[in-house]
Tab-separated table of C-alpha atoms in Angstrom:
chain	number	residue	atom	x	y	z
A	1	MET	CA	-47.781	-53.440	12.945
A	2	ASN	CA	-46.782	-49.977	11.838
A	3	ARG	CA	-45.831	-47.733	14.815
A	4	ALA	CA	-45.197	-44.116	14.578
A	5	VAL	CA	-41.986	-43.018	16.009
A	6	GLU	CA	-41.767	-39.565	17.697
A	7	TYR	CA	-38.313	-37.990	17.855
A	8	PRO	CA	-37.740	-35.682	20.686
A	9	LYS	CA	-37.009	-31.971	20.006
A	10	ARG	CA	-33.381	-31.023	20.484
A	11	HIS	CA	-31.735	-27.670	20.605
A	12	GLY	CA	-34.556	-25.809	19.164
A	13	LEU	CA	-34.876	-28.317	16.127
A	14	HIS	CA	-38.322	-29.321	15.247
A	15	TYR	CA	-38.434	-32.141	12.629
A	16	GLY	CA	-35.039	-31.147	11.203
A	17	CYS	CA	-35.801	-27.368	10.812
A	18	PHE	CA	-34.873	-24.510	12.646
A	19	SER	CA	-37.703	-22.499	14.439
A	20	PRO	CA	-38.707	-19.133	12.950
A	21	ALA	CA	-37.192	-17.408	16.041
A	22	ARG	CA	-33.885	-19.368	15.771
A	23	CYS	CA	-33.750	-18.352	12.106
A	24	ALA	CA	-34.281	-14.900	12.724
A	25	SER	CA	-31.519	-14.940	15.310
A	26	LEU	CA	-29.150	-16.620	12.909
A	27	ARG	CA	-29.964	-14.061	10.184
A	28	SER	CA	-29.190	-11.113	12.578
A	29	SER	CA	-25.965	-12.659	13.731
A	30	LEU	CA	-24.852	-13.153	10.039
A	31	ARG	CA	-25.813	-9.796	9.124
A	32	ASP	CA	-23.795	-8.330	12.103
A	33	GLY	CA	-20.821	-10.556	11.211
A	34	VAL	CA	-20.845	-9.400	7.501
A	35	ARG	CA	-21.014	-5.691	8.643
A	36	LEU	CA	-18.084	-6.258	11.029
A	37	LEU	CA	-16.139	-7.932	8.200
A	38	VAL	CA	-16.730	-5.130	5.827
A	39	ALA	CA	-15.720	-2.552	8.353
A	40	VAL	CA	-12.479	-4.253	9.012
A	41	CYS	CA	-11.697	-4.572	5.370
A	42	LEU	CA	-12.593	-0.953	4.692
A	43	ALA	CA	-10.366	0.183	7.614
A	44	ALA	CA	-7.320	-1.977	6.353
A	45	MET	CA	-7.635	-0.547	2.937
A	46	CYS	CA	-7.450	3.078	4.315
A	47	GLN	CA	-4.361	2.491	6.429
A	48	PRO	CA	-1.723	5.189	5.888
A	49	GLY	CA	1.427	4.206	4.396
A	50	GLN	CA	-0.126	1.562	1.947
A	51	ALA	CA	1.152	3.161	-1.172
A	52	ALA	CA	0.242	1.194	-4.331
A	53	MET	CA	2.646	0.361	-7.127
A	54	GLU	CA	0.992	0.599	-10.446
A	55	LEU	CA	1.748	-2.359	-12.741
A	56	ALA	CA	-0.708	-1.623	-15.542
A	57	SER	CA	-3.239	0.947	-16.473
A	58	ALA	CA	-6.096	0.359	-19.032
A	59	GLY	CA	-4.042	-2.405	-20.715
A	60	VAL	CA	-0.746	-0.532	-20.783
A	61	ALA	CA	2.269	-1.828	-18.726
A	62	ARG	CA	3.505	0.783	-16.200
A	63	CYS	CA	6.661	-1.019	-15.177
A	64	VAL	CA	9.333	-3.411	-16.668
A	65	ILE	CA	10.674	-6.693	-15.496
A	66	VAL	CA	14.344	-6.738	-14.660
A	67	THR	CA	16.547	-9.846	-14.555
A	68	GLN	CA	20.134	-9.294	-13.492
A	69	ALA	CA	23.555	-10.165	-14.772
A	70	GLY	CA	24.324	-13.793	-13.703
A	71	ALA	CA	20.678	-14.839	-13.646
A	72	THR	CA	20.054	-18.591	-13.641
A	73	PRO	CA	17.884	-20.339	-16.160
A	74	ALA	CA	15.186	-20.750	-13.474
A	75	GLU	CA	15.311	-17.039	-12.766
A	76	CYS	CA	15.023	-16.282	-16.482
A	77	TYR	CA	12.112	-18.669	-16.649
A	78	ALA	CA	10.443	-17.022	-13.579
A	79	ALA	CA	10.679	-13.578	-15.537
A	80	ASP	CA	9.125	-15.278	-18.664
A	81	GLU	CA	6.247	-16.846	-16.515
A	82	LEU	CA	5.592	-13.449	-14.684
A	83	ALA	CA	5.319	-11.464	-18.051
A	84	ALA	CA	3.139	-14.076	-19.603
A	85	ALA	CA	0.855	-14.162	-16.478
A	86	LEU	CA	0.732	-10.392	-16.364
A	87	ASN	CA	-0.181	-10.213	-20.080
A	88	ARG	CA	-2.897	-12.493	-19.444
A	89	ILE	CA	-4.184	-10.558	-16.498
A	90	THR	CA	-3.934	-7.030	-18.018
A	91	GLY	CA	-3.584	-7.583	-21.795
A	92	ALA	CA	-0.386	-5.412	-21.538
A	93	THR	CA	2.966	-6.511	-22.925
A	94	PHE	CA	5.511	-6.405	-20.081
A	95	GLU	CA	9.141	-5.890	-21.334
A	96	ILE	CA	11.770	-8.129	-19.815
A	97	GLN	CA	15.115	-6.164	-19.590
A	98	GLN	CA	18.575	-7.665	-18.371
A	99	LEU	CA	20.547	-5.025	-16.559
A	100	SER	CA	23.528	-4.894	-14.042
A	101	ALA	CA	22.878	-1.374	-12.887
A	102	ASN	CA	20.197	1.541	-13.078
A	103	PRO	CA	16.951	-0.113	-13.374
A	104	PRO	CA	14.090	2.065	-14.259
A	105	GLY	CA	12.118	3.784	-11.559
A	106	SER	CA	9.119	1.459	-11.790
A	107	SER	CA	10.169	-2.067	-12.126
A	108	ILE	CA	9.852	-5.568	-11.031
A	109	VAL	CA	13.252	-7.056	-10.063
A	110	ILE	CA	13.677	-10.688	-10.349
A	111	GLY	CA	16.176	-12.707	-8.334
A	112	PRO	CA	19.289	-11.945	-6.468
A	113	GLY	CA	21.922	-9.758	-8.058
A	114	PRO	CA	23.526	-6.119	-7.886
A	115	ILE	CA	20.179	-4.330	-8.692
A	116	ALA	CA	18.307	-6.293	-5.683
A	117	ALA	CA	21.254	-5.552	-3.518
A	118	SER	CA	21.239	-1.833	-4.115
A	119	SER	CA	17.386	-1.438	-4.324
A	120	PHE	CA	16.822	-3.432	-1.218
A	121	PRO	CA	19.920	-3.136	1.081
A	122	GLY	CA	18.180	-4.761	4.123
A	123	VAL	CA	17.775	-8.039	2.280
A	124	ASP	CA	20.767	-10.457	2.291
A	125	LEU	CA	19.723	-13.005	-0.452
A	126	SER	CA	23.052	-14.866	-0.098
A	127	GLN	CA	21.665	-16.161	3.231
A	128	PHE	CA	18.646	-17.774	1.781
A	129	GLY	CA	18.157	-21.399	1.458
A	130	GLY	CA	17.307	-23.006	-1.994
A	131	GLU	CA	13.666	-22.638	-1.518
A	132	GLU	CA	13.323	-19.590	0.465
A	133	PHE	CA	11.948	-16.395	-1.064
A	134	ILE	CA	11.042	-12.830	-0.357
A	135	ILE	CA	8.304	-10.496	-1.911
A	136	ARG	CA	9.043	-6.891	-0.965
A	137	SER	CA	8.333	-3.521	-2.442
A	138	ALA	CA	10.011	-0.213	-1.871
A	139	GLY	CA	10.742	2.967	-3.841
A	140	GLY	CA	8.543	1.975	-6.797
A	141	ARG	CA	10.443	-1.311	-7.188
A	142	LEU	CA	9.013	-4.758	-6.448
A	143	LEU	CA	11.499	-7.463	-5.648
A	144	LEU	CA	10.543	-11.250	-6.324
A	145	ALA	CA	13.548	-13.181	-5.315
A	146	GLY	CA	14.933	-16.091	-3.490
A	147	GLY	CA	17.622	-18.612	-2.835
A	148	ARG	CA	19.021	-20.603	-5.741
A	149	PRO	CA	17.904	-22.633	-7.677
A	150	ARG	CA	14.119	-22.577	-6.925
A	151	GLY	CA	13.459	-19.664	-4.656
A	152	THR	CA	12.815	-16.949	-7.097
A	153	LEU	CA	10.482	-19.185	-9.137
A	154	TYR	CA	8.643	-19.770	-5.969
A	155	ALA	CA	8.385	-15.989	-5.164
A	156	VAL	CA	6.821	-15.343	-8.587
A	157	TYR	CA	4.296	-18.295	-8.332
A	158	ARG	CA	3.390	-17.035	-4.802
A	159	PHE	CA	2.966	-13.439	-5.789
A	160	LEU	CA	0.730	-14.371	-8.688
A	161	GLU	CA	-1.288	-16.629	-6.599
A	162	ASP	CA	-1.664	-14.465	-3.375
A	163	TYR	CA	-1.580	-11.012	-4.594
A	164	LEU	CA	-3.100	-11.223	-8.133
A	165	GLY	CA	-5.515	-14.103	-7.822
A	166	VAL	CA	-3.971	-16.519	-10.223
A	167	ARG	CA	-5.018	-20.148	-9.720
A	168	TRP	CA	-3.499	-23.237	-11.018
A	169	TYR	CA	-6.061	-26.275	-10.865
A	170	THR	CA	-4.013	-28.742	-13.001
A	171	PRO	CA	-0.951	-28.378	-15.279
A	172	TRP	CA	-3.480	-27.857	-18.240
A	173	PHE	CA	-6.055	-25.395	-16.457
A	174	ALA	CA	-5.333	-22.208	-14.665
A	175	GLN	CA	-7.574	-19.188	-13.888
A	176	TYR	CA	-6.310	-15.832	-14.545
A	177	PRO	CA	-8.518	-12.685	-13.475
A	178	ALA	CA	-8.988	-10.148	-16.032
A	179	ARG	CA	-7.732	-6.654	-14.688
A	180	PRO	CA	-6.531	-4.246	-17.373
A	181	SER	CA	-5.666	-2.026	-14.505
A	182	LEU	CA	-3.444	-3.462	-11.799
A	183	ALA	CA	-1.757	-2.164	-8.787
A	184	VAL	CA	-0.347	-3.778	-5.704
A	185	PRO	CA	-0.013	-2.538	-2.197
A	186	ALA	CA	3.085	-2.049	-0.291
A	187	LEU	CA	4.539	-5.609	0.173
A	188	ASP	CA	6.646	-7.092	2.848
A	189	ALA	CA	6.352	-11.039	2.783
């Protein structure tokens, strides 16, 4: 005996599909949600005080990477990783300078040291734990630093991932966005 089984309609569903009226309602809600999201994003981008720091323009580096006197091997490696990633993203060659004072006006300061202390006086890196880090910009400079031994390396990786869109899927495969011109907004993380 073959008996047909009739399933009851539930929540506007008919044989597993939405009714035409329900589909129209969902499309309208989705459109309204997308419009709201676009409006919020545009408003956030237009906020005053969000000065951008230009890292590269048309494949030419607009800043230098600065390591400081007494940098640990992990901090030097972090600077090398940042320069290589910025090169892959922009096509520009980023110079790494080891300085103890007077960094260029537009620079990325890597790790704790005298330049970090003078350029970012409100940040006391000596109080940071071994894996704590900070990402901050001020006065045309970007600070990527943290506690020793690994904090600075974590700051560089977080900056590349969260602000520049780099993704590491495996140790052998990473995705770098191609952007010959690159600027970052004012940062305080």
